[in-house]
Tab-separated table of C-alpha atoms in Angstrom:
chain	number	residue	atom	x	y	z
A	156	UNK	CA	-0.517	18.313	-25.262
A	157	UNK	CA	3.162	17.341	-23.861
A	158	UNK	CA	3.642	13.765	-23.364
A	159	UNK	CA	6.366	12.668	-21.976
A	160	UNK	CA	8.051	9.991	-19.282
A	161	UNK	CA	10.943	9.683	-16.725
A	162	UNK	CA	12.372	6.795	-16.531
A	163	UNK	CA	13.326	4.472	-13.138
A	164	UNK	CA	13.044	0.634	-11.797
A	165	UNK	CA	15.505	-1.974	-12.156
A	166	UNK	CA	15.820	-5.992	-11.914
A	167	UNK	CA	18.080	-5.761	-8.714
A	168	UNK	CA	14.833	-4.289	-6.580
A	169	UNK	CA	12.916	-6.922	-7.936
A	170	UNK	CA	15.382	-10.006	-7.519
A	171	UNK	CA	15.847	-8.531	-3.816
A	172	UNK	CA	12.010	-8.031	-2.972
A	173	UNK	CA	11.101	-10.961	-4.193
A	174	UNK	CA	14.120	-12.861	-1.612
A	175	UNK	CA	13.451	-10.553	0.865
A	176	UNK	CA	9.306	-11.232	0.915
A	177	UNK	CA	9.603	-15.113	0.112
A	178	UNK	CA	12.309	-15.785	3.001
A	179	UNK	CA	10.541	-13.739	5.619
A	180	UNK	CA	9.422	-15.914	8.869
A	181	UNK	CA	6.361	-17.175	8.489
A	182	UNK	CA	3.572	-16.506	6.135
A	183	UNK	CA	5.298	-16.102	2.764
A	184	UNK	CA	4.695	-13.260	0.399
A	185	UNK	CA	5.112	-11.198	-2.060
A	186	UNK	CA	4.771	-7.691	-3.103
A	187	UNK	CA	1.200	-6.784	-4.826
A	188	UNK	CA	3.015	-3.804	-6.585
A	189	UNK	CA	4.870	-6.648	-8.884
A	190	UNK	CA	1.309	-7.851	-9.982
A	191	UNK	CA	1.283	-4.979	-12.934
A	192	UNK	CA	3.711	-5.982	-15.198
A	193	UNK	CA	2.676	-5.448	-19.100
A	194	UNK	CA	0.529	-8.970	-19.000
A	195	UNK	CA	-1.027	-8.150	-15.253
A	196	UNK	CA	-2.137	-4.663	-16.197
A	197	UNK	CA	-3.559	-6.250	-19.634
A	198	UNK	CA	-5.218	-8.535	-17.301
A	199	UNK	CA	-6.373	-6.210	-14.720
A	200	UNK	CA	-8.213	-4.032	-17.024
A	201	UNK	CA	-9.694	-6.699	-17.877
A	202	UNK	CA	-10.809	-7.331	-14.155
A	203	UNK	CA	-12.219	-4.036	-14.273
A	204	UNK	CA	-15.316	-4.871	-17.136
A	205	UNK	CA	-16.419	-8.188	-15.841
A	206	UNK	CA	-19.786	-8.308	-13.864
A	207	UNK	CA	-18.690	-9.522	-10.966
A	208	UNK	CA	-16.220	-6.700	-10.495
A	209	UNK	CA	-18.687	-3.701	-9.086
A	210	UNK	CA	-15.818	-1.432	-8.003
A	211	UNK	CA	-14.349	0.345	-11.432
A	212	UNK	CA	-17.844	0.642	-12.314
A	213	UNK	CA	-18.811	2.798	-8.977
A	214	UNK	CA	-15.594	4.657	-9.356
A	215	UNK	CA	-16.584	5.877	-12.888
A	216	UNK	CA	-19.977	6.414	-12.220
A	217	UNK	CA	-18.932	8.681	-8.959
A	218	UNK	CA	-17.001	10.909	-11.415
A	219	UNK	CA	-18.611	10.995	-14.027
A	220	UNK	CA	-21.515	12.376	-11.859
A	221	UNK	CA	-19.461	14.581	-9.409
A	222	UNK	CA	-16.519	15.704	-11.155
A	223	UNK	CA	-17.509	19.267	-11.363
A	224	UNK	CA	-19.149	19.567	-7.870
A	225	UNK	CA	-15.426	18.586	-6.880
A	226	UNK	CA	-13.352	20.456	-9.394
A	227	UNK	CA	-15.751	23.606	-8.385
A	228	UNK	CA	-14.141	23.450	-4.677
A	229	UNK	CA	-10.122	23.171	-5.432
A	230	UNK	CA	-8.355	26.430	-5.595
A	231	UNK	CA	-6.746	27.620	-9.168
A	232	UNK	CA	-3.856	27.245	-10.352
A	233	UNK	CA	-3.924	23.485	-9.605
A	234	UNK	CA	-1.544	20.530	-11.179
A	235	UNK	CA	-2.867	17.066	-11.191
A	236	UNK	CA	-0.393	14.101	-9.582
A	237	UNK	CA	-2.258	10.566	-9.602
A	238	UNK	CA	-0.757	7.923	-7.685
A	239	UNK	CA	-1.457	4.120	-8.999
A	240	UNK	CA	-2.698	5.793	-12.477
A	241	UNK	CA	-3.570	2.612	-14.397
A	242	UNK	CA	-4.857	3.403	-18.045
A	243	UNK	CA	-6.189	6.292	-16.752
A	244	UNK	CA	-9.770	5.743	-18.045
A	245	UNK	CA	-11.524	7.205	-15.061
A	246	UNK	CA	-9.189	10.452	-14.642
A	247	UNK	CA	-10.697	11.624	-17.294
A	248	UNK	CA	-13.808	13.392	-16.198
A	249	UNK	CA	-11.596	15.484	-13.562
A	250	UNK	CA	-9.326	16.482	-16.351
A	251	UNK	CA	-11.899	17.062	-18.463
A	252	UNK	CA	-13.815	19.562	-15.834
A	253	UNK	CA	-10.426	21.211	-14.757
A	254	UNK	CA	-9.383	22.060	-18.053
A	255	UNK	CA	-13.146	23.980	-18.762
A	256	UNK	CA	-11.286	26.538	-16.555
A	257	UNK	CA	-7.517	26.285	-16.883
A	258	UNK	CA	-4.462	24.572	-18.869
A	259	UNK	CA	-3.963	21.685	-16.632
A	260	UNK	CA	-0.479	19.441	-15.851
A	261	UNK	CA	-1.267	15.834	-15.120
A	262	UNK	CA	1.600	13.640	-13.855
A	263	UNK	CA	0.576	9.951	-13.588
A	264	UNK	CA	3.146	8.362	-11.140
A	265	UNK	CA	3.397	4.534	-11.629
A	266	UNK	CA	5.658	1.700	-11.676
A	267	UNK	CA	3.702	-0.131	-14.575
A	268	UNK	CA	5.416	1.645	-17.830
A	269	UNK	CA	2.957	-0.763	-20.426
A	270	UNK	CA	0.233	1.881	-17.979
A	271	UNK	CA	1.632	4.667	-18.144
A	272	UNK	CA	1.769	4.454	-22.342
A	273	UNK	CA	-1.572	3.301	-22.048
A	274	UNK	CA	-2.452	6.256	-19.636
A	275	UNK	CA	-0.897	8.703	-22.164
A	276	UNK	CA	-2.940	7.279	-25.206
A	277	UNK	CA	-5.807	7.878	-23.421
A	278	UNK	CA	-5.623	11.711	-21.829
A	279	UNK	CA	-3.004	12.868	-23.940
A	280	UNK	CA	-5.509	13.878	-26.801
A	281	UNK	CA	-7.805	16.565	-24.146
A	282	UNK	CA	-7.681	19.765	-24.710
A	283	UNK	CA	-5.566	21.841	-22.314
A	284	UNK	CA	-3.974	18.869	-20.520
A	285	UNK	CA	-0.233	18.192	-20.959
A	286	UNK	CA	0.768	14.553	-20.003
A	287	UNK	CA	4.346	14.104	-18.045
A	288	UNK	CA	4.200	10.168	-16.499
A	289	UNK	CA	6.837	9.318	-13.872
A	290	UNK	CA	7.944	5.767	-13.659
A	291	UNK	CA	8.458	5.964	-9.766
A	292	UNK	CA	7.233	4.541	-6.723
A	293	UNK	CA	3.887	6.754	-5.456
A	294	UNK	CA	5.949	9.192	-2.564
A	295	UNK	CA	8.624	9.269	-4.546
A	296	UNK	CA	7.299	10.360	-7.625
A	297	UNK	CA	4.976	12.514	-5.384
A	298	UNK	CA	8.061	14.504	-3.984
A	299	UNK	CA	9.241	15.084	-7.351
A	300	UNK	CA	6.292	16.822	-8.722
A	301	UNK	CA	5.510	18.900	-5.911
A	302	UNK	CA	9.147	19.936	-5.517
A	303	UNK	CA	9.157	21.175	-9.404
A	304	UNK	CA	5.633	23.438	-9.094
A	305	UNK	CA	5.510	26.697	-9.138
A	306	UNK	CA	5.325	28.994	-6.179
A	307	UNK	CA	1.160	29.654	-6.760
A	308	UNK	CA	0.704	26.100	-8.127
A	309	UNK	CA	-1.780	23.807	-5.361
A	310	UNK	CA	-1.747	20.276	-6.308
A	311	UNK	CA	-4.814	18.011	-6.230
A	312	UNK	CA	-3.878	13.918	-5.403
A	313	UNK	CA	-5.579	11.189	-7.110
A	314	UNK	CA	-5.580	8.196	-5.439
A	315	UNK	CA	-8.489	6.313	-6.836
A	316	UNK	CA	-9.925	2.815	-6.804
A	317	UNK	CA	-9.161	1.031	-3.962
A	318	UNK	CA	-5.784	0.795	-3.671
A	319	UNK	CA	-5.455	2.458	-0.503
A	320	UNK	CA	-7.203	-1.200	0.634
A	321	UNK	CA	-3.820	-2.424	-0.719
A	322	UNK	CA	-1.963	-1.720	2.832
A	323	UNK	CA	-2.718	-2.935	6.220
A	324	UNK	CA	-4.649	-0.430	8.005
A	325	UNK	CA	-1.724	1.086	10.411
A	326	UNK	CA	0.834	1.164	6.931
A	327	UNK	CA	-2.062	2.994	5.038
A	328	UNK	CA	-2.137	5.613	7.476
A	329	UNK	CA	1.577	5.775	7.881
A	330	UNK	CA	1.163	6.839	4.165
A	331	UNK	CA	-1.150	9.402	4.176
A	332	UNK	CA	0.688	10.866	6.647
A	333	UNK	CA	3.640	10.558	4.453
A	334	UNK	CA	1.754	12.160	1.637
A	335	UNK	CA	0.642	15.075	3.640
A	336	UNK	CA	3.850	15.868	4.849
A	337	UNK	CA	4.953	16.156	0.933
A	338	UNK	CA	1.787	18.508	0.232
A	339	UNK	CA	1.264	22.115	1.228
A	340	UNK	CA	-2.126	24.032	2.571
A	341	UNK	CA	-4.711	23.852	0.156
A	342	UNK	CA	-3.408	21.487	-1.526
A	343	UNK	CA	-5.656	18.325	-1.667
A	344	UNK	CA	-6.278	14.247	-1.765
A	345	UNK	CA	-9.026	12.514	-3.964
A	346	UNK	CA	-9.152	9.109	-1.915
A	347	UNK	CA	-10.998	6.146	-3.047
A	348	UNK	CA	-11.860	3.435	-0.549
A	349	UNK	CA	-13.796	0.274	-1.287
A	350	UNK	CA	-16.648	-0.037	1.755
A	351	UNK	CA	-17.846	-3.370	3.540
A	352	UNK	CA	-20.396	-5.290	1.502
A	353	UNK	CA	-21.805	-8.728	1.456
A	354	UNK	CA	-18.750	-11.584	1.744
A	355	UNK	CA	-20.407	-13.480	-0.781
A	356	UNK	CA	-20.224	-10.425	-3.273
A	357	UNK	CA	-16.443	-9.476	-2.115
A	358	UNK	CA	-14.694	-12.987	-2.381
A	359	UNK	CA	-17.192	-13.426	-6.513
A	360	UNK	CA	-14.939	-10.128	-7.396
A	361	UNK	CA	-11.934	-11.323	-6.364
A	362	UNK	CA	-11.977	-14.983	-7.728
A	363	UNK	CA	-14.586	-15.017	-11.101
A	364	UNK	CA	-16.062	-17.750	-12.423
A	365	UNK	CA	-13.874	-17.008	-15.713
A	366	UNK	CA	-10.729	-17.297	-13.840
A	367	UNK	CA	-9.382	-13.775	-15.153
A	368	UNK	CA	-8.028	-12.836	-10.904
A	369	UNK	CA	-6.649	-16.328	-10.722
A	370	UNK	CA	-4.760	-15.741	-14.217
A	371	UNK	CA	-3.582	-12.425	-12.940
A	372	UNK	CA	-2.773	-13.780	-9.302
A	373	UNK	CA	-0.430	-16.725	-11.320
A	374	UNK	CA	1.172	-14.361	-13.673
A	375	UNK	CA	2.847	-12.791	-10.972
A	376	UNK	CA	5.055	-16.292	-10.512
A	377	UNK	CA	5.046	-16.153	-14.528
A	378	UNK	CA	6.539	-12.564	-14.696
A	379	UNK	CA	8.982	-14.001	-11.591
A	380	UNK	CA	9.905	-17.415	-14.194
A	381	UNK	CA	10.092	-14.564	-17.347
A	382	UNK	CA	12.266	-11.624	-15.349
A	383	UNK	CA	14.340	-13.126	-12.804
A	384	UNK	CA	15.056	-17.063	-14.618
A	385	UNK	CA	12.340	-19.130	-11.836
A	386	UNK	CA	11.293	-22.135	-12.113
A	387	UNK	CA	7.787	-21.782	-10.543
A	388	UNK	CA	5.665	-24.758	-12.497
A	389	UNK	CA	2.847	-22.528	-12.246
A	390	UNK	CA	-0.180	-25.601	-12.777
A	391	UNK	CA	1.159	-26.878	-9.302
A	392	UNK	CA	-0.429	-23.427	-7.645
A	393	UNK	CA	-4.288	-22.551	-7.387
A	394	UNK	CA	-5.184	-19.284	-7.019
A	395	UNK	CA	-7.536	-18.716	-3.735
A	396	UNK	CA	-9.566	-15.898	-2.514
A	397	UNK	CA	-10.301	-15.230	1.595
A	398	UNK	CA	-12.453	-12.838	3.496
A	399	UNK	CA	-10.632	-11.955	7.108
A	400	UNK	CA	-13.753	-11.023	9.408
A	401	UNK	CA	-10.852	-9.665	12.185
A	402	UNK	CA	-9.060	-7.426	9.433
A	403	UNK	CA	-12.113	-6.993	7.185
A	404	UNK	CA	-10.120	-7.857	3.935
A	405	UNK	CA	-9.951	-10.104	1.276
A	406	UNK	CA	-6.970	-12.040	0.989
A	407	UNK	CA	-5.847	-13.188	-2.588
A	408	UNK	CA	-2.936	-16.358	-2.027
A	409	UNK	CA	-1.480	-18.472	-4.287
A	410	UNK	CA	-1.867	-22.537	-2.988
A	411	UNK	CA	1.023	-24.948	-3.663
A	412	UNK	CA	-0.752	-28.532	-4.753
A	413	UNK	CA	2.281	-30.340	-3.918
A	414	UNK	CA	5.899	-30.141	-2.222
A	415	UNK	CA	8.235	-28.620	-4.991
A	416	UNK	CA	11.397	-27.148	-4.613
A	417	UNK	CA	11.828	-23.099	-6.560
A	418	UNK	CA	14.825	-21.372	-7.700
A	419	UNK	CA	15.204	-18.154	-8.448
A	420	UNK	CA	18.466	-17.438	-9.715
A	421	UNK	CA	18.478	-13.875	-10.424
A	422	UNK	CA	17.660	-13.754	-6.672
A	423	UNK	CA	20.482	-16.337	-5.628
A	424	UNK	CA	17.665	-18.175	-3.979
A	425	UNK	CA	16.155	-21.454	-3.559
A	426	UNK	CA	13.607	-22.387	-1.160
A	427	UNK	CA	10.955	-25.571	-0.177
A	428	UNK	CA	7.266	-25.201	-0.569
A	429	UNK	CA	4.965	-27.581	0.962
A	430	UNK	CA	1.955	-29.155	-0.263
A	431	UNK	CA	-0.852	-26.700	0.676
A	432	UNK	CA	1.706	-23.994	1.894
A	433	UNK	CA	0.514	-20.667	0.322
A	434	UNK	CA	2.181	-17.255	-0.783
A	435	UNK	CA	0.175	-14.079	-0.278
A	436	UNK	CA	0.340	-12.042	-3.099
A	437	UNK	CA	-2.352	-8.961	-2.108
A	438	UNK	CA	-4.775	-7.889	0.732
A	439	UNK	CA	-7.837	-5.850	-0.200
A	440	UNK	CA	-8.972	-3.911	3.208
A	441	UNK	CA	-12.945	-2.539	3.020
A	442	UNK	CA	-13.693	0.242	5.304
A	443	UNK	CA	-16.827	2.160	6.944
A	444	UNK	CA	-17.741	5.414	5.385
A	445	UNK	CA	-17.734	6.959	8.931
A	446	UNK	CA	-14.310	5.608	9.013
A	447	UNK	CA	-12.777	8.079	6.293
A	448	UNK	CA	-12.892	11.519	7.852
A	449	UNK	CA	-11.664	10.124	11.461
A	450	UNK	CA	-8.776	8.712	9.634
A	451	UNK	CA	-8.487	11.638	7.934
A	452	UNK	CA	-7.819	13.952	11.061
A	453	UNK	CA	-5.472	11.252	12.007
A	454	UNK	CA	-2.916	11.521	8.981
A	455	UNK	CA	-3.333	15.600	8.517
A	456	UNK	CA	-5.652	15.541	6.340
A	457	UNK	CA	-9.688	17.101	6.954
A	458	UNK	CA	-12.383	15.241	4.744
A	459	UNK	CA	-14.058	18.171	3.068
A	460	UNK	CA	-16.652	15.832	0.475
A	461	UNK	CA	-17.964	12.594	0.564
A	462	UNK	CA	-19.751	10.888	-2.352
A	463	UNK	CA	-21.020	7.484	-1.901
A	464	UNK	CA	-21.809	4.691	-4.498
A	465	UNK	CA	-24.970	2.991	-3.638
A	466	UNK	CA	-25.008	0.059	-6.199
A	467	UNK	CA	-21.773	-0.913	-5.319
A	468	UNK	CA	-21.157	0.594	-2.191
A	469	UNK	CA	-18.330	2.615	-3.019
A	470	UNK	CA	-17.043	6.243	-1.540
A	471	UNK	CA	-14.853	8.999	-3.278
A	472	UNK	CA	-13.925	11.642	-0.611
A	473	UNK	CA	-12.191	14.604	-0.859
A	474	UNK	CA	-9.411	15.295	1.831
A	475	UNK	CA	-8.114	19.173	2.257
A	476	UNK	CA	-4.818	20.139	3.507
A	477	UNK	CA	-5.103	22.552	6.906
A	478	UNK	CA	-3.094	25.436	7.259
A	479	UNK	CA	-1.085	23.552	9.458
A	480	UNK	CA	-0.108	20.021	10.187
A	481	UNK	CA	-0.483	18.719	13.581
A	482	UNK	CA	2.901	18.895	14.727
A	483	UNK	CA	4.301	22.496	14.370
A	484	UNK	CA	7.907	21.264	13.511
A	485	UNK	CA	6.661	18.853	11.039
A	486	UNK	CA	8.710	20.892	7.331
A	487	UNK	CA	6.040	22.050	4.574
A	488	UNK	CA	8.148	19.320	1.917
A	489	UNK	CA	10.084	16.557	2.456
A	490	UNK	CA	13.742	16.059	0.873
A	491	UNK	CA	14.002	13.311	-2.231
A	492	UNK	CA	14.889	10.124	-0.425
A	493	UNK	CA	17.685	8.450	-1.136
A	494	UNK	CA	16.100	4.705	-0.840
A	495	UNK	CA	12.969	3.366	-2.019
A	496	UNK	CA	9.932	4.354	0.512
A	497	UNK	CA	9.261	2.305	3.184
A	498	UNK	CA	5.843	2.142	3.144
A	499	UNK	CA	5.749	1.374	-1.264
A	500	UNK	CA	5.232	-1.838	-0.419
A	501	UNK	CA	1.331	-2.890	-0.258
A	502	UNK	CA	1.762	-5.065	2.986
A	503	UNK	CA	3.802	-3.789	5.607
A	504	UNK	CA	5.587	-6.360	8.192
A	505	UNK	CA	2.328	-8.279	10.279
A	506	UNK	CA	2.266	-9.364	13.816
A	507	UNK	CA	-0.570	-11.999	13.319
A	508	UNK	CA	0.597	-15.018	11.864
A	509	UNK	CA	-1.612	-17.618	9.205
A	510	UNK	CA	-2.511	-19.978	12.514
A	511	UNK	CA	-4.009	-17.132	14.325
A	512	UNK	CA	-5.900	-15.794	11.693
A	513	UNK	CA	-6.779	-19.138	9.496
A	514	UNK	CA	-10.389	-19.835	11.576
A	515	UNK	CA	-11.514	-16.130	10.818
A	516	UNK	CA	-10.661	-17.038	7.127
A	517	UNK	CA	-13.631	-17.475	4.687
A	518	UNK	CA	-12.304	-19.146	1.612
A	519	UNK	CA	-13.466	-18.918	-1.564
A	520	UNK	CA	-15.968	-20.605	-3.032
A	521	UNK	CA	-17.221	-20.424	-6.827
A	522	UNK	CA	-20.960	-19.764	-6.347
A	523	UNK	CA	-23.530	-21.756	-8.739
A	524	UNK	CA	-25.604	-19.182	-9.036
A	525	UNK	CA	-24.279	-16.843	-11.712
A	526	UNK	CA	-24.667	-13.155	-11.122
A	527	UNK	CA	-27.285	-11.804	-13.837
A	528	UNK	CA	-25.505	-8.754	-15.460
A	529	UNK	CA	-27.232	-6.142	-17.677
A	530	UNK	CA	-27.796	-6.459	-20.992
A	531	UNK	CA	-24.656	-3.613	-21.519
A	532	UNK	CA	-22.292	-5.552	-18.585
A	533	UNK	CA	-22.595	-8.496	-20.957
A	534	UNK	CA	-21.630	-6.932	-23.943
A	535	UNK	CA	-18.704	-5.516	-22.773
A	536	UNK	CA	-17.910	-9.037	-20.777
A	537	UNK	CA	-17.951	-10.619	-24.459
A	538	UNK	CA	-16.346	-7.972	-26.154
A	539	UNK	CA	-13.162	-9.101	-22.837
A	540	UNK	CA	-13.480	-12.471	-24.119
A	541	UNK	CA	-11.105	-12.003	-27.371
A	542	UNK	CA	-9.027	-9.461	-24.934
A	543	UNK	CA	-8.388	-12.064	-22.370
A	544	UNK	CA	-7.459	-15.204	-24.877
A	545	UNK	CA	-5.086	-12.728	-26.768
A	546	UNK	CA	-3.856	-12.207	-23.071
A	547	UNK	CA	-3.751	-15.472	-22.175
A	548	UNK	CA	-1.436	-16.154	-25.399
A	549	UNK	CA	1.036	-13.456	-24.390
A	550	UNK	CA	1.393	-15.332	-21.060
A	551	UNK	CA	1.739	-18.556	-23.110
A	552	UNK	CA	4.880	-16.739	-24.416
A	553	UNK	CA	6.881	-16.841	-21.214
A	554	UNK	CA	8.752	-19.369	-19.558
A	555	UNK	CA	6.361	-22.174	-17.871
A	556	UNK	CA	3.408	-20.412	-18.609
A	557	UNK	CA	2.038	-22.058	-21.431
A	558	UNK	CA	1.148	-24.338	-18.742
A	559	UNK	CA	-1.096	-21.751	-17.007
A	560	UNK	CA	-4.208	-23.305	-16.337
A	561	UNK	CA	-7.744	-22.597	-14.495
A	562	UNK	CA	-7.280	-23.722	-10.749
């Protein structure tokens, strides 16, 4: 049971994505990726056990109950490479069915190295599964492990949860084109994709009554204040929540309550925010089921399985490589690049600006009605509550963020 990590990532790409995304024209951002430092991913996990987040729930319940059916139809020898691995809690039931038939090699690729420990404490224990985490960006960690298989070796791609929902709909593509460029035939893609629900129900997961999102959404100025010497006074921001009926996604920003002037030294920037000005931090895109196999022929790819959550409408679908790609000149594996992908980060450049898009905006809007978990969601939800004020004292920790408070 080999465990062990490459290393990457340094403070210049942050200092310069973070000057690059906050002095674009126009809406101001910055990059989700930057969202999972050691805190956020603390955090986010424990996003993933309250009740009003459905969607880590219907991932784990579609593997648990399929993992076989979908191990049973990949080709042997396979490797495992997940992109965006997290702790790695819901891998486990594919690792667990691949390795009832054959050693297995898992490579979680992620930027998050607090995850990819925690990813390693959690599969590094199954039998017949060795555990070799990359600390890359997704294609470039990608390229890596495909480039060192061996000649027989078929790779299977994990891209679970929704974080294909991360990237606007054209970038997303771009990507799995990207990605099948890097794979060879028979070689495969496990895609997650969060589908279209109620509004009500999407903009409750992404802004809880607790305030867990809008503590993860601020610590993303905290980590900026703790890494890179800010001065973001983080109880001037609210954290807001926005369903886009034209791009069918929710929209997580960050709200300035009054003018303030930021400085980011590490960045060599400083910059005005107005009262009410916002900076979006992520987009969550939802998508048709029918939608996955069409998009699917688009990018290379040919949906062979679909398996659909119903309580949380969720799908898992299972994307073959052809024996050929669409273009005949298009090379079996791509060369290492030399710079960082292009398409890494979760938002690419937008043509629609906030004025054109603001009256298709539904903000959020903490419900009084409180959603009426099970018996076990509620358990777990107060089992989160020491996890999230031992959280909540690491943030207190860092530069302004003692200050952190609920919007």
């Amino acid at each position: 049971m080999l465990t062990s990590f490459l290393p990457v990532r340094h403070v210049s790409e942050f200092a310069a994505d973070v000057r690059q995304s906050l002095t674009k024209p126009g809406q101001r951002e910055l990059p989700s990726k930057y969202l999972y430092d050691e805190v956020g991913s603390a955090l986010f996990e424990t996003i993933c056990v309250l009740p009003e987040y459905g969607l880590t729930r219907a991932d784990a319940r579609l593997m648990e109950k399929h993992a076989g059916e979908i191990v049973r139809r990949l080709p042997s020898p396979i490797k495992v490479a997940e992109l965006g691995s997290g702790s790695g809690k819901k891998t486990r039931w594919i690792l667990e069915a691949l390795s009832q038939r054959q050693r297995t090699y898992y490579y979680p690729i992620e930027i998050s190295p607090s995850a990819l420990a925690a990813c390693a404490k959690e599969l590094g224990q199954i039998d017949l599964v060795s555990v070799v985490g990359h600390e890359q960006p997704y294609l470039e960690g990608l390229r890596t492990v495909a480039e060192g298989r061996g000649e027989q070796d078929h790779l299977l791609v994990l891209f679970l949860g929704s974080t294909i929902g991360n990237f606007d709909r054209h970038a997303g593509e771009e990507f799995l084109k990207e990605t099948r460029e890097i794979l060879q035939p028979g070689d495969a893609l496990l895609l997650g994709t969060d589908l279209e629900k109620s509004v009500e129900l999407q903009i409750l997961a992404y802004d809880d009554p607790a305030g867990v999102t809008a503590a993860f959404n601020l610590n993303l100025l905290a980590r900026i204040n703790r890494e890179l010497g800010a001065d973001f006074d983080l109880c001037c921001f609210r954290h807001e929540a926005r369903w886009n009926n034209v791009e069918r996604r929710i929209e997580m920003h960050l709200r300035s309550t009054r003018r303030q002037t930021v400085h980011v030294p590490v960045a060599s920037l400083r910059f005005m925010l107005n009262e009410d000005e916002t900076i979006w931090t992520e987009s969550s895109h939802k998508y048709k089921a029918e939608e996955i196999p069409q998009m699917a022929e688009r990018t290379g790819f040919r949906c062979d399985g679909q398996w659909i959550d119903r309580q949380w409408p969720f799908a898992q679908n299972l994307l073959r490589c052809p024996r050929a790609l669409p273009s005949a000149d298009t090379p079996k594996r791509k060369p290492p690049a030399k710079a960082a992908d292009k398409s890494e980060s979760s938002k690419a450049l937008r043509s629609d600006s906030s004025t054109s898009t603001s009256r298709f905006l539904a903000s959020s809007v903490r419900p009084v009605r409180a959603c009426q978990p099970a018996a076990k969601s509620q358990k777990a939800s107060m089992r989160q509550t020491s996890r999230v004020a031992q959280v909540f004292c690491v943030l207190s920790a860092g530069r302004q963020t003692a200050r952190i408070c609920e919007p």
